[in-house]
PDB file of C-alpha atoms in Angstrom:
ATOM      1  CA  MET A  71     -44.403  24.349  -1.467  1.00 57.00           C
ATOM      2  CA  SER A  72     -42.763  27.352   0.012  1.00 62.00           C
ATOM      3  CA  PRO A  73     -38.952  27.793   0.068  1.00 59.00           C
ATOM      4  CA  THR A  74     -38.967  27.205   3.827  1.00 61.00           C
ATOM      5  CA  GLN A  75     -40.698  23.860   3.438  1.00 59.00           C
ATOM      6  CA  ILE A  76     -38.239  22.807   0.734  1.00 59.00           C
ATOM      7  CA  THR A  77     -35.288  23.703   2.977  1.00 55.00           C
ATOM      8  CA  ARG A  78     -36.743  21.769   5.885  1.00 55.00           C
ATOM      9  CA  GLN A  79     -37.426  18.809   3.648  1.00 54.00           C
ATOM     10  CA  ARG A  80     -33.842  18.768   2.354  1.00 54.00           C
ATOM     11  CA  SER A  81     -32.298  19.078   5.798  1.00 54.00           C
ATOM     12  CA  ALA A  82     -34.348  16.282   7.338  1.00 55.00           C
ATOM     13  CA  PRO A  83     -32.202  13.196   7.895  1.00 55.00           C
ATOM     14  CA  ARG A  84     -32.995  10.163   5.818  1.00 59.00           C
ATOM     15  CA  PRO A  85     -33.903   6.925   7.597  1.00 59.00           C
ATOM     16  CA  GLY A  86     -30.759   4.907   8.240  1.00 59.00           C
ATOM     17  CA  SER A  87     -28.407   7.832   7.705  1.00 58.00           C
ATOM     18  CA  PRO A  88     -26.075   8.944  10.491  1.00 56.00           C
ATOM     19  CA  SER A  89     -27.336  11.756  12.649  1.00 56.00           C
ATOM     20  CA  PRO A  90     -25.726  15.195  12.277  1.00 54.00           C
ATOM     21  CA  ALA A  91     -24.092  14.655  15.673  1.00 54.00           C
ATOM     22  CA  VAL A  92     -21.937  11.873  14.197  1.00 53.00           C
ATOM     23  CA  SER A  93     -18.556  13.334  13.413  1.00 56.00           C
ATOM     24  CA  ARG A  94     -17.021  13.242   9.972  1.00 58.00           C
ATOM     25  CA  GLN A  95     -14.154  11.092  11.260  1.00 59.00           C
ATOM     26  CA  THR A  96     -16.561   8.457  12.574  1.00 66.00           C
ATOM     27  CA  ARG A  97     -18.331   8.326   9.221  1.00 69.00           C
ATOM     28  CA  GLY A  98     -14.961   7.981   7.457  1.00 73.00           C
ATOM     29  CA  SER A  99     -14.023   5.101   9.752  1.00 79.00           C
ATOM     30  CA  ALA A 100     -17.289   3.368   8.954  1.00 78.00           C
ATOM     31  CA  VAL A 101     -16.679   3.788   5.237  1.00 77.00           C
ATOM     32  CA  ARG A 102     -13.144   2.384   5.546  1.00 75.00           C
ATOM     33  CA  ALA A 103     -14.457  -0.576   7.557  1.00 75.00           C
ATOM     34  CA  ARG A 104     -17.001  -1.358   4.837  1.00 77.00           C
ATOM     35  CA  LEU A 105     -14.324  -1.087   2.164  1.00 70.00           C
ATOM     36  CA  ARG A 106     -12.049  -3.473   4.076  1.00 70.00           C
ATOM     37  CA  ALA A 107     -14.917  -5.936   4.446  1.00 72.00           C
ATOM     38  CA  ALA A 108     -15.703  -5.693   0.725  1.00 71.00           C
ATOM     39  CA  GLU A 109     -12.023  -5.998  -0.314  1.00 72.00           C
ATOM     40  CA  PRO A 110     -10.313  -8.729   1.717  1.00 68.00           C
ATOM     41  CA  ASP A 111      -7.110  -8.335  -0.346  1.00 69.00           C
ATOM     42  CA  LEU A 112      -6.807  -4.634   0.437  1.00 66.00           C
ATOM     43  CA  GLY A 113      -3.148  -3.993   1.294  1.00 70.00           C
ATOM     44  CA  ALA A 114      -1.921  -7.300  -0.114  1.00 73.00           C
ATOM     45  CA  THR A 115       0.077  -5.520  -2.802  1.00 82.00           C
ATOM     46  CA  THR A 116       1.954  -3.544  -0.173  1.00 86.00           C
ATOM     47  CA  VAL A 117       2.844  -6.715   1.728  1.00 86.00           C
ATOM     48  CA  GLU A 118       3.983  -8.437  -1.456  1.00 89.00           C
ATOM     49  CA  TYR A 119       6.130  -5.429  -2.326  1.00 91.00           C
ATOM     50  CA  ALA A 120       7.685  -5.467   1.150  1.00 92.00           C
ATOM     51  CA  MET A 121       8.454  -9.187   0.857  1.00 94.00           C
ATOM     52  CA  VAL A 122      10.134  -8.700  -2.539  1.00 94.00           C
ATOM     53  CA  VAL A 123      12.241  -5.836  -1.183  1.00 95.00           C
ATOM     54  CA  LEU A 124      13.230  -7.936   1.837  1.00 96.00           C
ATOM     55  CA  ALA A 125      14.167 -10.901  -0.387  1.00 96.00           C
ATOM     56  CA  ALA A 126      16.211  -8.646  -2.678  1.00 96.00           C
ATOM     57  CA  ALA A 127      18.071  -7.175   0.283  1.00 97.00           C
ATOM     58  CA  ALA A 128      18.808 -10.655   1.656  1.00 96.00           C
ATOM     59  CA  PHE A 129      20.011 -11.827  -1.760  1.00 96.00           C
ATOM     60  CA  GLY A 130      22.226  -8.758  -2.039  1.00 95.00           C
ATOM     61  CA  GLY A 131      23.732  -9.515   1.365  1.00 95.00           C
ATOM     62  CA  VAL A 132      24.478 -13.104   0.384  1.00 93.00           C
ATOM     63  CA  MET A 133      26.031 -11.984  -2.897  1.00 91.00           C
ATOM     64  CA  ALA A 134      28.216  -9.427  -1.104  1.00 91.00           C
ATOM     65  CA  ALA A 135      29.433 -12.116   1.276  1.00 90.00           C
ATOM     66  CA  VAL A 136      30.172 -14.529  -1.573  1.00 88.00           C
ATOM     67  CA  LEU A 137      31.993 -11.927  -3.661  1.00 85.00           C
ATOM     68  CA  ALA A 138      34.081 -10.886  -0.668  1.00 87.00           C
ATOM     69  CA  SER A 139      35.490 -14.401  -0.252  1.00 88.00           C
ATOM     70  CA  GLY A 140      39.050 -15.025  -1.405  1.00 89.00           C
ATOM     71  CA  GLN A 141      38.338 -17.800  -3.892  1.00 89.00           C
ATOM     72  CA  VAL A 142      35.671 -15.850  -5.753  1.00 87.00           C
ATOM     73  CA  ARG A 143      37.862 -12.750  -5.819  1.00 88.00           C
ATOM     74  CA  GLU A 144      40.709 -14.757  -7.389  1.00 91.00           C
ATOM     75  CA  LEU A 145      38.332 -16.309  -9.920  1.00 91.00           C
ATOM     76  CA  LEU A 146      36.950 -12.901 -10.934  1.00 88.00           C
ATOM     77  CA  ALA A 147      40.448 -11.449 -11.184  1.00 90.00           C
ATOM     78  CA  ALA A 148      41.485 -14.322 -13.458  1.00 93.00           C
ATOM     79  CA  ILE A 149      38.450 -13.799 -15.677  1.00 93.00           C
ATOM     80  CA  VAL A 150      39.124 -10.058 -15.980  1.00 92.00           C
ATOM     81  CA  THR A 151      42.841 -10.631 -16.670  1.00 93.00           C
ATOM     82  CA  LYS A 152      42.069 -13.191 -19.352  1.00 92.00           C
ATOM     83  CA  ALA A 153      39.467 -10.918 -20.969  1.00 94.00           C
ATOM     84  CA  LEU A 154      41.847  -7.935 -21.049  1.00 93.00           C
ATOM     85  CA  SER A 155      44.764  -9.960 -22.457  1.00 87.00           C
ATOM     86  CA  VAL A 156      42.887 -10.976 -25.600  1.00 70.00           C
TER      87      VAL A 156
END
């Protein structure tokens, strides 16, 4: 085979492969779609992380509200006073 024939053979598209006119972005989208189909849990970790952060923020808000109440403040002050007096 001559070098020209080898070059032509290499550049010929394979059956089932996208044509050269298909943009790189389109091929990337197709690859991502296949990955999503193969991995149904893709992104689940991110959602779980977001839910944990949301729960922690809500818990922090509740704790701030509880600690700001008068009765809890008095109770904490009594505990600190008793601990320092010993």
